[in-house]
PDB file of C-alpha atoms and ligand atoms in Angstrom:
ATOM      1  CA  UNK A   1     -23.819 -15.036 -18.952  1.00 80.00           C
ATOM      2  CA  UNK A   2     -25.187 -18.129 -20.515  1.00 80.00           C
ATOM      3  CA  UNK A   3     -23.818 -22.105 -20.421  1.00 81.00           C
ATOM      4  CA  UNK A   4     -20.379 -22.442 -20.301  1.00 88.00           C
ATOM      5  CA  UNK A   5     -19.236 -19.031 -19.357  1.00 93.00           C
ATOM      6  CA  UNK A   6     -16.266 -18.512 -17.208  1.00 95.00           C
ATOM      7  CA  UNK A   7     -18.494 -15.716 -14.808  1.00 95.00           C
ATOM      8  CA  UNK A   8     -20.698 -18.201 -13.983  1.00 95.00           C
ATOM      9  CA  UNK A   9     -22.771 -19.138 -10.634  1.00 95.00           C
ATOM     10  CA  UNK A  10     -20.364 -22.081  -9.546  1.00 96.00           C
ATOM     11  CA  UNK A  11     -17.838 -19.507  -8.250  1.00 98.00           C
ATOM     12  CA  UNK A  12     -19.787 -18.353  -5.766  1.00 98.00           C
ATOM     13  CA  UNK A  13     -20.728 -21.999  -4.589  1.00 98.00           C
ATOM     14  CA  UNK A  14     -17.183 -22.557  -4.814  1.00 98.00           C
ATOM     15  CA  UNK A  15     -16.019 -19.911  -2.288  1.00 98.00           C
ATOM     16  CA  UNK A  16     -18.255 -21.328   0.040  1.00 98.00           C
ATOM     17  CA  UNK A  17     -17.392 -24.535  -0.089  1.00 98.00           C
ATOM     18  CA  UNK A  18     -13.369 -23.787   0.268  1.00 98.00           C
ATOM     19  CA  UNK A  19     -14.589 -21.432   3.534  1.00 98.00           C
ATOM     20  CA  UNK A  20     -16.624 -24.086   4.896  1.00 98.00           C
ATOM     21  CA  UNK A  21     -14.182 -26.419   4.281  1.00 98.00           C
ATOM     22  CA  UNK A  22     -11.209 -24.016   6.031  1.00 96.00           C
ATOM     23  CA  UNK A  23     -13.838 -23.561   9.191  1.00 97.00           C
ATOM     24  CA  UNK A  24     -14.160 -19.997   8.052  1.00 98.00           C
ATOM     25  CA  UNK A  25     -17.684 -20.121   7.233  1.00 97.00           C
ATOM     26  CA  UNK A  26     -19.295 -19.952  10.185  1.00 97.00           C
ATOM     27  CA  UNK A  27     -16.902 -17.824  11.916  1.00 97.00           C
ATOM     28  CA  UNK A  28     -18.119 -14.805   9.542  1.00 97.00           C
ATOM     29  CA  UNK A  29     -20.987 -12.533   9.984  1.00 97.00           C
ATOM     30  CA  UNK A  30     -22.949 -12.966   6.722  1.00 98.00           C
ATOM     31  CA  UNK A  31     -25.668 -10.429   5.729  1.00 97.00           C
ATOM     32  CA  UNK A  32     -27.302 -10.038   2.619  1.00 97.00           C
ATOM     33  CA  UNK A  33     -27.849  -6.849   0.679  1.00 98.00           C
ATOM     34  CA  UNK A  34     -30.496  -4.648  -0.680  1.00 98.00           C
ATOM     35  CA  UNK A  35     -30.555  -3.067  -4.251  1.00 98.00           C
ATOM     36  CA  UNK A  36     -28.546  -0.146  -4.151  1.00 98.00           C
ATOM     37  CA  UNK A  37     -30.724   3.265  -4.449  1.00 98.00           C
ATOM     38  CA  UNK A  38     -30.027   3.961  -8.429  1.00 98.00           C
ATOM     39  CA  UNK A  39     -29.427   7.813  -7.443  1.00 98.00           C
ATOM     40  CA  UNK A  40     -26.016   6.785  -6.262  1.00 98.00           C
ATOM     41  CA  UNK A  41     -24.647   4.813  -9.520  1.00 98.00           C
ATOM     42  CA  UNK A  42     -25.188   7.811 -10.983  1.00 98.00           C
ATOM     43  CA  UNK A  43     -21.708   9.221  -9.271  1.00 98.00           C
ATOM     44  CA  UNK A  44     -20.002   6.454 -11.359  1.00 98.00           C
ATOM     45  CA  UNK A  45     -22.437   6.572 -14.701  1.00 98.00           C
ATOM     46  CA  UNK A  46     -24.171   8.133 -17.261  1.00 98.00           C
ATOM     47  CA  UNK A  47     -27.892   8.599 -17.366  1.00 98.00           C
ATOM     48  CA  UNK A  48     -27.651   6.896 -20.756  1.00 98.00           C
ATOM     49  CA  UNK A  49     -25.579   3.927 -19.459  1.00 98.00           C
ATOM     50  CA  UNK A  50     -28.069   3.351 -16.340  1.00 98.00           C
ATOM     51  CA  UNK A  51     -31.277   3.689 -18.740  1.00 98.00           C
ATOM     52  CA  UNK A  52     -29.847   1.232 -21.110  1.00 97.00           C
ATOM     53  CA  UNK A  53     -28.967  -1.407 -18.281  1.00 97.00           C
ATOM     54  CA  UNK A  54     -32.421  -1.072 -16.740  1.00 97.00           C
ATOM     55  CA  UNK A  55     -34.617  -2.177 -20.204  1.00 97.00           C
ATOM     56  CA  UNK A  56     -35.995  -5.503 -18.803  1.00 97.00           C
ATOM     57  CA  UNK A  57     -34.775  -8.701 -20.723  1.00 97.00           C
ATOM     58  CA  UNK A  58     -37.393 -11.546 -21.612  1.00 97.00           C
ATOM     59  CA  UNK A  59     -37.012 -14.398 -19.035  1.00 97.00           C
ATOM     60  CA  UNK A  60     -35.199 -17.248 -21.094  1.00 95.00           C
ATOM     61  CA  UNK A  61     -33.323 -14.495 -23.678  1.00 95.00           C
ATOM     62  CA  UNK A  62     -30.253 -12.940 -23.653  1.00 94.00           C
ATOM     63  CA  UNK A  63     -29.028  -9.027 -24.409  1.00 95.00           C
ATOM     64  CA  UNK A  64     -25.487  -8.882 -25.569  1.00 94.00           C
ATOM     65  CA  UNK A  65     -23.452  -5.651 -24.611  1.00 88.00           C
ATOM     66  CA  UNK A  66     -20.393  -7.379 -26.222  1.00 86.00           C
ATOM     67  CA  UNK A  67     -18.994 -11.126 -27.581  1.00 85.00           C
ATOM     68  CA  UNK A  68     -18.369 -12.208 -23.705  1.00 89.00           C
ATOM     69  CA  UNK A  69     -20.950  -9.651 -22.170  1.00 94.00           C
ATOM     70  CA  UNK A  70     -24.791 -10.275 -22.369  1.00 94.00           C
ATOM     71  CA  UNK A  71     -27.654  -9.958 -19.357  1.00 96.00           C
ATOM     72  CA  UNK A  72     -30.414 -11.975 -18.768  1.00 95.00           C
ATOM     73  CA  UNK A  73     -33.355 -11.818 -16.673  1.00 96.00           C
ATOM     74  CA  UNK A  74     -32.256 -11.314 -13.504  1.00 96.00           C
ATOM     75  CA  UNK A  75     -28.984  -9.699 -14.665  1.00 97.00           C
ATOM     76  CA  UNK A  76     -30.380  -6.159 -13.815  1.00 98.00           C
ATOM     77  CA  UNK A  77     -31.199  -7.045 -10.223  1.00 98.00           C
ATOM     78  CA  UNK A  78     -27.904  -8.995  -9.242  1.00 98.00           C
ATOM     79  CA  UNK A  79     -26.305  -5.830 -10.430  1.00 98.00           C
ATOM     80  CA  UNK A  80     -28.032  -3.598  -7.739  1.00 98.00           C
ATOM     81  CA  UNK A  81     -27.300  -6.205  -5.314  1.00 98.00           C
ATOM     82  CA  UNK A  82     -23.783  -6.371  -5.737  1.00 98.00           C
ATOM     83  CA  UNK A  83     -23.456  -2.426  -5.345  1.00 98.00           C
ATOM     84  CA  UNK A  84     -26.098  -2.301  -2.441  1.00 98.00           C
ATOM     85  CA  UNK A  85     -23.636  -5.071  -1.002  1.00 98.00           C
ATOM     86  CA  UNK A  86     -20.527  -2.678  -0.991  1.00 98.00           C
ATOM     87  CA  UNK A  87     -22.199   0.668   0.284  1.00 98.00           C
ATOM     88  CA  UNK A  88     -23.909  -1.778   2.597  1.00 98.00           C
ATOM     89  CA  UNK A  89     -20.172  -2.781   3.989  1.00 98.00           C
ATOM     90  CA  UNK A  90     -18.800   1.029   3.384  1.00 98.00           C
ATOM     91  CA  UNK A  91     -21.528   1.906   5.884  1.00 98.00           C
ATOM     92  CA  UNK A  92     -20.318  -1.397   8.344  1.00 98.00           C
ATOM     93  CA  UNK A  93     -16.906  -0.136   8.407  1.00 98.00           C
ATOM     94  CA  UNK A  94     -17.675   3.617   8.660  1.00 98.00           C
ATOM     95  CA  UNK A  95     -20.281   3.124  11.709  1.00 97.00           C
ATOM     96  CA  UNK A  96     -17.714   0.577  13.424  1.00 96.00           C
ATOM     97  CA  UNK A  97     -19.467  -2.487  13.273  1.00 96.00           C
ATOM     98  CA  UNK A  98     -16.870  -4.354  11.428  1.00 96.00           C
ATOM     99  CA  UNK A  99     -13.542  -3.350  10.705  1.00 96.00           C
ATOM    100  CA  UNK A 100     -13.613  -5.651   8.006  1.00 98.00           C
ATOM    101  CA  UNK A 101     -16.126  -6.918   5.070  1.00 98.00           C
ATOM    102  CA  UNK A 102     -15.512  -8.983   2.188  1.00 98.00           C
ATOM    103  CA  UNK A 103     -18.677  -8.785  -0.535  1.00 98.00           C
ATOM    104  CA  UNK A 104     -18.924 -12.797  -2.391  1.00 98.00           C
ATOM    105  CA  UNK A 105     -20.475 -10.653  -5.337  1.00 98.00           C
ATOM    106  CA  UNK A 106     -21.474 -11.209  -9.471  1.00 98.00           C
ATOM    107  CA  UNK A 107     -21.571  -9.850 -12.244  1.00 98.00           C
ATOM    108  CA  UNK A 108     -18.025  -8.409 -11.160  1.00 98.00           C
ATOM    109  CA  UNK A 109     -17.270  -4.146 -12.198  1.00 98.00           C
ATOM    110  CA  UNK A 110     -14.111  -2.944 -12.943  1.00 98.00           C
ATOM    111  CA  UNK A 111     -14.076  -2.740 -16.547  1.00 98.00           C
ATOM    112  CA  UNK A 112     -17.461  -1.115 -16.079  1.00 98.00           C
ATOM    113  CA  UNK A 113     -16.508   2.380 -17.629  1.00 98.00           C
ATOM    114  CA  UNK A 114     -18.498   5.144 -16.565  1.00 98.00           C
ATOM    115  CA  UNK A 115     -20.495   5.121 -20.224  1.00 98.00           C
ATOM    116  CA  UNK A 116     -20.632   1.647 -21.071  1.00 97.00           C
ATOM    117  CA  UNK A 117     -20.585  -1.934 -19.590  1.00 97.00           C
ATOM    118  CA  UNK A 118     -17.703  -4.538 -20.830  1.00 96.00           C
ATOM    119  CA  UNK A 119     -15.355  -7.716 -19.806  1.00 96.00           C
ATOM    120  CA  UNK A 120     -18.463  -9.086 -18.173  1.00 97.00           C
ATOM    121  CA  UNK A 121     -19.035  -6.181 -15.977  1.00 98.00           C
ATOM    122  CA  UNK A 122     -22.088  -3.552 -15.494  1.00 98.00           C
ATOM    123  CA  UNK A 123     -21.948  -1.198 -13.056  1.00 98.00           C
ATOM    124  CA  UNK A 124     -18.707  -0.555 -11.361  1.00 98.00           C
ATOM    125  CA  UNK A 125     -19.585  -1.221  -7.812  1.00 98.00           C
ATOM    126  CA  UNK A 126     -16.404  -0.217  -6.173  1.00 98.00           C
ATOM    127  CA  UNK A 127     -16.228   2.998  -8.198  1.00 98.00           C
ATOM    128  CA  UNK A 128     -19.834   3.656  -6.777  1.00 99.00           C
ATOM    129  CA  UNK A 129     -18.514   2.640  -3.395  1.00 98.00           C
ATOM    130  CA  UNK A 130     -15.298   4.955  -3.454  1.00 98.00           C
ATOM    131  CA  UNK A 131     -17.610   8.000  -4.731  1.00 98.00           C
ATOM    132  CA  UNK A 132     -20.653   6.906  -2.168  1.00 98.00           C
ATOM    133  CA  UNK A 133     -17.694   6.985   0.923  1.00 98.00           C
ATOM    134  CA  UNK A 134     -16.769  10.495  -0.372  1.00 98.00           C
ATOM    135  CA  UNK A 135     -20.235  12.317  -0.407  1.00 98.00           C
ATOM    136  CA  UNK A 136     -21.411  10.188   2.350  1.00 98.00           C
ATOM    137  CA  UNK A 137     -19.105  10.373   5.064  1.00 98.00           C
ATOM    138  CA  UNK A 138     -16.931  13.328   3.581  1.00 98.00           C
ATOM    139  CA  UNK A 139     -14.052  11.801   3.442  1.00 98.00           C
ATOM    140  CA  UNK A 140     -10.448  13.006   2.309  1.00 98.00           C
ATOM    141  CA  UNK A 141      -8.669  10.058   0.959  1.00 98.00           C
ATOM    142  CA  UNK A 142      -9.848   6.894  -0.232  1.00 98.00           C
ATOM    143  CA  UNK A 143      -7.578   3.927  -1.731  1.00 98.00           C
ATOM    144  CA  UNK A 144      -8.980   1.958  -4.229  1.00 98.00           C
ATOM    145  CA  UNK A 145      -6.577  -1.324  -5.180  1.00 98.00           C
ATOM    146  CA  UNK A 146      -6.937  -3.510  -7.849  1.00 98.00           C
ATOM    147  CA  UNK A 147      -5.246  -6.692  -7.750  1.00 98.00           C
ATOM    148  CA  UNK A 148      -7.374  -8.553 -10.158  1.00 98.00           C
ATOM    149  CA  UNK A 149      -5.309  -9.813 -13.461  1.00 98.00           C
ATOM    150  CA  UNK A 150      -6.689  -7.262 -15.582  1.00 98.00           C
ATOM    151  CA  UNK A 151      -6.608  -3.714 -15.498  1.00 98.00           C
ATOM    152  CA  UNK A 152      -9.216  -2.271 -13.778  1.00 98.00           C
ATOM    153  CA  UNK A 153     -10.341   0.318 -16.894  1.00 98.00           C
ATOM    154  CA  UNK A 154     -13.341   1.241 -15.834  1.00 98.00           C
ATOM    155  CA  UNK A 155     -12.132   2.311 -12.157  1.00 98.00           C
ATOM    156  CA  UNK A 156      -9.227   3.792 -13.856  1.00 98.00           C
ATOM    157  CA  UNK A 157     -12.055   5.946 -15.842  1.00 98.00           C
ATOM    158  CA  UNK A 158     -14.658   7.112 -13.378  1.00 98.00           C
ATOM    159  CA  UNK A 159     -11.462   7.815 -10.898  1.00 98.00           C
ATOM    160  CA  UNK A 160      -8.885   9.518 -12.471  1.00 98.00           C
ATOM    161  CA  UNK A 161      -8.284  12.418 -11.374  1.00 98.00           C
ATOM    162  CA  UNK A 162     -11.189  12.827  -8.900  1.00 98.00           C
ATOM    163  CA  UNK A 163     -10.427  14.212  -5.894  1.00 97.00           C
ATOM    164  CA  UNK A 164      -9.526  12.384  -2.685  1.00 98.00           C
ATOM    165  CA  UNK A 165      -8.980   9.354  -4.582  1.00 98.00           C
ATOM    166  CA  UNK A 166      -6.007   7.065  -4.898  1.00 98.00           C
ATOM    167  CA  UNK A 167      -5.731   3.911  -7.211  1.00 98.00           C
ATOM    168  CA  UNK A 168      -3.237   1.917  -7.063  1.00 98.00           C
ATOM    169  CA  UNK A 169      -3.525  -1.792  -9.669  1.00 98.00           C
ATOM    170  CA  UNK A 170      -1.322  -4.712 -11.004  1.00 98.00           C
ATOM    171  CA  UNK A 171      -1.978  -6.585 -13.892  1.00 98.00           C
ATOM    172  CA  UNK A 172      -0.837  -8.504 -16.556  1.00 98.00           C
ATOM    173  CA  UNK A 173       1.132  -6.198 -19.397  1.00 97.00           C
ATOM    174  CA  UNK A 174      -0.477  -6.933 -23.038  1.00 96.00           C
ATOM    175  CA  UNK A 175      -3.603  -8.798 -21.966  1.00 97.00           C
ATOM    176  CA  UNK A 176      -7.334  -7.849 -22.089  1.00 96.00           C
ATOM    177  CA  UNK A 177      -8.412  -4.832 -21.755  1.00 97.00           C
ATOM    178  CA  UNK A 178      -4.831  -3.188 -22.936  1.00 96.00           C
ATOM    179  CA  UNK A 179      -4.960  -0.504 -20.837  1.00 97.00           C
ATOM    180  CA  UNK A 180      -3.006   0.714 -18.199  1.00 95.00           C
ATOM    181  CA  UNK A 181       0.362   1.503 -19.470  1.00 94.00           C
ATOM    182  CA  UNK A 182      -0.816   5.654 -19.872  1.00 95.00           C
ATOM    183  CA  UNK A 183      -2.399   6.400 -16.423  1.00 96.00           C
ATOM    184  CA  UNK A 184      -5.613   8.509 -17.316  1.00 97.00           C
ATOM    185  CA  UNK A 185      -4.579  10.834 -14.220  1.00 97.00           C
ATOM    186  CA  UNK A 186      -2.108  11.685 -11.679  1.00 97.00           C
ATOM    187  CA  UNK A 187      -4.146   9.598  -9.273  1.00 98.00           C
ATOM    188  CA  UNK A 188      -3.545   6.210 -10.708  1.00 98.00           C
ATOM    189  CA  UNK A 189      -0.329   4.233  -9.516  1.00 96.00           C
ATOM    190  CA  UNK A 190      -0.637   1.597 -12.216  1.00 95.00           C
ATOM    191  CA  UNK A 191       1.918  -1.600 -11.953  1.00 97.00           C
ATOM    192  CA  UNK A 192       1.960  -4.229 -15.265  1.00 97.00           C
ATOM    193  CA  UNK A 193       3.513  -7.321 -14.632  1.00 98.00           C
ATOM    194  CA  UNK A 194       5.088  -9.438 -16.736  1.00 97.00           C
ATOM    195  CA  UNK A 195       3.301 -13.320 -17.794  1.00 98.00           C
ATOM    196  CA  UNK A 196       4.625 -15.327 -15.200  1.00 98.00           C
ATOM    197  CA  UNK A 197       5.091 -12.972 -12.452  1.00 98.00           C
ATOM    198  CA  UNK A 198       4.258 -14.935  -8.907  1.00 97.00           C
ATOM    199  CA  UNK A 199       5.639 -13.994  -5.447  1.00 97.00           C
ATOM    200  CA  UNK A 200       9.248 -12.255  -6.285  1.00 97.00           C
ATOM    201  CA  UNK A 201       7.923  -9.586  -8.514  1.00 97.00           C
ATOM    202  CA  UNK A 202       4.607  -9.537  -5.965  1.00 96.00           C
ATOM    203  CA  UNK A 203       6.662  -8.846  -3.132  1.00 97.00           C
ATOM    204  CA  UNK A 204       9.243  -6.188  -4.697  1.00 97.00           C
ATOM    205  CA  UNK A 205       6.021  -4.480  -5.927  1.00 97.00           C
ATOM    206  CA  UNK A 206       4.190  -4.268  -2.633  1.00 97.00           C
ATOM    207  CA  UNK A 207       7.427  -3.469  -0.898  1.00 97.00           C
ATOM    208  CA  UNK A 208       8.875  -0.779  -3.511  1.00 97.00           C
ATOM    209  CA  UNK A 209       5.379   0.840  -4.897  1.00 97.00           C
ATOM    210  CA  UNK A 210       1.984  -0.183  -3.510  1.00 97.00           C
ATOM    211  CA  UNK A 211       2.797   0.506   0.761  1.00 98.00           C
ATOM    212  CA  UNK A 212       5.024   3.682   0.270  1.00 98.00           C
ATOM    213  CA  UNK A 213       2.254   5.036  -1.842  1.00 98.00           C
ATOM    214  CA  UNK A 214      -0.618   4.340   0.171  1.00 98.00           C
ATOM    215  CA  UNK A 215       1.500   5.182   3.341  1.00 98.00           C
ATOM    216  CA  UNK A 216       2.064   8.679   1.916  1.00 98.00           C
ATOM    217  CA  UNK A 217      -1.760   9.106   0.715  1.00 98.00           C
ATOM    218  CA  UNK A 218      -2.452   8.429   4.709  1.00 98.00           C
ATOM    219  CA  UNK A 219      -5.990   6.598   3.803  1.00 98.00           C
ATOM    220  CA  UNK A 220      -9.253   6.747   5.542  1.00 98.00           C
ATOM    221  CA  UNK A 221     -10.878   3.896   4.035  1.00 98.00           C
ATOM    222  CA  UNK A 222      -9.414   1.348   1.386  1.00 98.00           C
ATOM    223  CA  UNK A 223     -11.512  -0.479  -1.051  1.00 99.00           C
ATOM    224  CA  UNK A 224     -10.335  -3.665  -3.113  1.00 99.00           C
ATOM    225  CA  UNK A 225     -11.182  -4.769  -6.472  1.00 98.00           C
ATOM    226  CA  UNK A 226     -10.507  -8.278  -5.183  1.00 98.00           C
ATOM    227  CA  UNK A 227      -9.880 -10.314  -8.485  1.00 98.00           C
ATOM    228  CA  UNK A 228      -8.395 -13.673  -8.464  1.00 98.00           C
ATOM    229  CA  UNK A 229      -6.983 -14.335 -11.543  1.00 98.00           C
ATOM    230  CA  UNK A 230      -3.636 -13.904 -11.234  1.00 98.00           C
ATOM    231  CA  UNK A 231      -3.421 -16.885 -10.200  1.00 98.00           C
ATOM    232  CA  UNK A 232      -1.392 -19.826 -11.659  1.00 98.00           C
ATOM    233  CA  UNK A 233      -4.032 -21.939 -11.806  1.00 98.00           C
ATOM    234  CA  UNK A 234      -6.463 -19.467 -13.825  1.00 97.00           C
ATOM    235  CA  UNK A 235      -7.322 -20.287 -17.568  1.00 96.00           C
ATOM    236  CA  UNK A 236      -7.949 -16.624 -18.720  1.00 94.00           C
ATOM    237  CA  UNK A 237      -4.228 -15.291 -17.926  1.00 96.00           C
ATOM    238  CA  UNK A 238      -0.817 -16.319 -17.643  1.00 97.00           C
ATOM    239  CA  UNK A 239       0.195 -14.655 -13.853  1.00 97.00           C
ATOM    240  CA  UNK A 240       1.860 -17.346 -11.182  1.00 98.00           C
ATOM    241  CA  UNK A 241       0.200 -16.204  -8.060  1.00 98.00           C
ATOM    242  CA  UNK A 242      -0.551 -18.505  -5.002  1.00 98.00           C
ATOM    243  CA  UNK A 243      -3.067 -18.607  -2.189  1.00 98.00           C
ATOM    244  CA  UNK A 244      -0.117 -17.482   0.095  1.00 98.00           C
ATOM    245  CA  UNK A 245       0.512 -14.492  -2.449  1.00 98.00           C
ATOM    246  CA  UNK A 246      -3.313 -13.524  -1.942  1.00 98.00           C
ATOM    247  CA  UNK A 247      -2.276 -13.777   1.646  1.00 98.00           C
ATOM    248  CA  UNK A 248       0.727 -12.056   1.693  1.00 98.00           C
ATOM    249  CA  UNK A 249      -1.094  -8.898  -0.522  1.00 98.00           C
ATOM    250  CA  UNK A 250      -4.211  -9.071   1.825  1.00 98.00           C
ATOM    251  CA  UNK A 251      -2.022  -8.692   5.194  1.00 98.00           C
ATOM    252  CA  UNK A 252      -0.134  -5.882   3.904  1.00 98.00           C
ATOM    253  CA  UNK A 253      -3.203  -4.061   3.309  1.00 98.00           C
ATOM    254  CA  UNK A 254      -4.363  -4.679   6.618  1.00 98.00           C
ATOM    255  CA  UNK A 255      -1.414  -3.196   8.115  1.00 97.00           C
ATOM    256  CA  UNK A 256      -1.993   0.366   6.238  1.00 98.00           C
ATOM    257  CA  UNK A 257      -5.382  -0.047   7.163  1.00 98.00           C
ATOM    258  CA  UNK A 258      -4.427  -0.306  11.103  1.00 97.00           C
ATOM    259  CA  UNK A 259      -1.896   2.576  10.881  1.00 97.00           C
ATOM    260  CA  UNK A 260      -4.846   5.157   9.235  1.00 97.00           C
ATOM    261  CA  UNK A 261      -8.072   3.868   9.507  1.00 93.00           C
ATOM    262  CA  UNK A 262      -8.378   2.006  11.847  1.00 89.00           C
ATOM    263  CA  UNK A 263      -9.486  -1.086  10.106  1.00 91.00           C
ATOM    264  CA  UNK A 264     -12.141   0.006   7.381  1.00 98.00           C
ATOM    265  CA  UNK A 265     -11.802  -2.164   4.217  1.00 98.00           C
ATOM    266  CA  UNK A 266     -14.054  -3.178   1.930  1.00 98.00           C
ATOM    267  CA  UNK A 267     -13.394  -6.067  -0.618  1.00 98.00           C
ATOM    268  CA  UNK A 268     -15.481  -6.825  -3.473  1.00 98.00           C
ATOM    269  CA  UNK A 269     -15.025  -9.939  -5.852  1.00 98.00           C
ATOM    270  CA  UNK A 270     -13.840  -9.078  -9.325  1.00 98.00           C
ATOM    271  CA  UNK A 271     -12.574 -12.344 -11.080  1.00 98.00           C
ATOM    272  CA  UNK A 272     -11.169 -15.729 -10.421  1.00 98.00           C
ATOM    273  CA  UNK A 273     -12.252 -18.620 -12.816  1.00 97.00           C
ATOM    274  CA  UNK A 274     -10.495 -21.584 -11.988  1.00 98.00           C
ATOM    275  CA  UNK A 275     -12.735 -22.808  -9.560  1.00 98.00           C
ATOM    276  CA  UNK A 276     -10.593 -24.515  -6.748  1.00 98.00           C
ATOM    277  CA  UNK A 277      -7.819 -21.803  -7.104  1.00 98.00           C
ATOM    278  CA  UNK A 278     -10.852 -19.032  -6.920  1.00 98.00           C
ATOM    279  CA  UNK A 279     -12.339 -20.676  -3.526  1.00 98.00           C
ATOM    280  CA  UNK A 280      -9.091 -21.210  -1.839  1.00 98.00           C
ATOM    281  CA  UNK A 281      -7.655 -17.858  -2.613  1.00 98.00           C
ATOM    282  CA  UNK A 282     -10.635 -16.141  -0.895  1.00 98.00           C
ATOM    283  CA  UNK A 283     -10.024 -18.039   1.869  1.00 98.00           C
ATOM    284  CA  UNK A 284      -6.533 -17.398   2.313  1.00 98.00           C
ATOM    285  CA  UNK A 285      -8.008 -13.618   1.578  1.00 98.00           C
ATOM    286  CA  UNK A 286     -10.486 -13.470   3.999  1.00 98.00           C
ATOM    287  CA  UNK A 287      -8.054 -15.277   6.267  1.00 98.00           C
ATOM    288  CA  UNK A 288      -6.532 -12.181   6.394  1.00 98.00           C
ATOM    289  CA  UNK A 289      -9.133 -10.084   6.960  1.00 97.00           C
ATOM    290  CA  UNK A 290     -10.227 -11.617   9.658  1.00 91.00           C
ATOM    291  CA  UNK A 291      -6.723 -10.624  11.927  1.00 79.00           C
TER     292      UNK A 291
HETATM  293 ZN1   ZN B   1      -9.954 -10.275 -14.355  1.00 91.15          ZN
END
């Protein structure tokens, strides 16, 4: 996204380092993905949207979509990379070779809308995922959560009211994008928090909202929008959530995952910009997982 941008490559190094340093590293199996097949983005987008992504961009220049958004050379690729990463997990989970999979993944997608890319994002790799699961494997009920600190928009607007699919989100009331309030569908269980929420209002919300309403949808697979900028520590929003709220979040969602799935979910990194508070939060995350 250029020098000095808050997306940049150092997050990935830093969730690395914080599961290297936890001894989680090399307890993991790693695998690296392939470019997604384009044919399935275009569950989640427009023709138009896909064409306009694909236009190649001069090594050493930069396209801007928007003030914060722009693509560079290799932009295009790391985009079908971080989809092919989380159909490559849906299809780990679904053929039982993990029960688990976490995908370290950038440019992030949630604000991805189905027409147009925004908030740093391209191509909305979990909506792809959630529609992929569907036509793929045929299944009846898929949970999509969104913890990030922003609303997911661009889920919210390839998934409302598509069949077989449950969001559920949190984020922080009044911040970017300002959606959220008016669910798009009767699908979307949308939660805004107030700035300075941390583990009370975390825990009411799991306990009151979130698990009664993906223990009534019964899931067969859930996928997370794993973004970790609620935290206190993050300099783009004013949440207070800790690594042991990451970890409290990550092992109730394993639990509805053991009662329907078994296991099956897929993670994928949305956002998280203070760097030590973005590497240890995985961790405690994938901590979790991991059970
Ligand atoms: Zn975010």
């Amino acid at each position: 996204m250029g020098v000095g941008h808050p997306e940049c490559p150092e997050r990935l190094v830093a969730i690395e380092r914080a599961l290297k340093r936890q001894g989680l590293w090399s307890e993991l199996e790693h695998q690296a993905p392939e470019p997604i097949d384009v044919q399935w983005l275009k569950l989640a987008h427009t023709e138009d949207h896909l064409r306009r992504l694909a236009v190649p961009v001069p090594v050493g220049t930069f396209r801007h979509i928007d003030p914060d958004t722009c693509m560079n050379a290799q932009t295009y690729e790391a985009i079908l990379l971080a989809s092919g990463a989380v159909v490559q997990a849906i299809d780990a989970v679904m053929a039982g070779r993990t029960r688990h999979a976490f995908c370290a993944v950038r440019p992030p997608g949630h604000h991805a809308e189905r027409g147009a890319a925004m908030g740093f994002c391209f191509v909305n790799h979990i909506a792809v995922g959630a529609l992929y699961a569907r036509q793929k494997y045929a299944l009846e009920r898929i949970a999509v959560i969104d913890f990030d600190v922003h609303h997911g928009n661009g889920t919210e607007d390839i998934l409302a009211n598509e069949e077989g699919l449950l969001m559920v989100s949190l984020f922080q009331q009044g911040i970017y994008p300002g959606s959220g309030t008016r669910p798009k569908g009767p699908n979307m269980g949308n939660v805004a928090l107030p700035a300075g929420a941390g583990s009370r209002e975390i825990h009411a919300m799991l306990e009151e909202t979130w698990i009664p309403t993906l223990n009534a949808f019964e899931p067969q697979l859930l996928l997370i929008s794993a973004g970790f900028d609620a935290h206190r520590d993050d300099p783009l929003a004013g949440l207070a959530f800790t690594e042991d709220d990451y970890a409290f979040i990550t092992e109730a969602l394993v639990a509805v995952a053991d009662t329907f799935c078994p296991g099956r979910i897929v993670s994928s990194l949305e956002g998280g910009y203070n760097l030590d508070a973005l590497g240890r939060s995985v961790a405690a995350h994938i901590a979790q997982l991991q059970r």
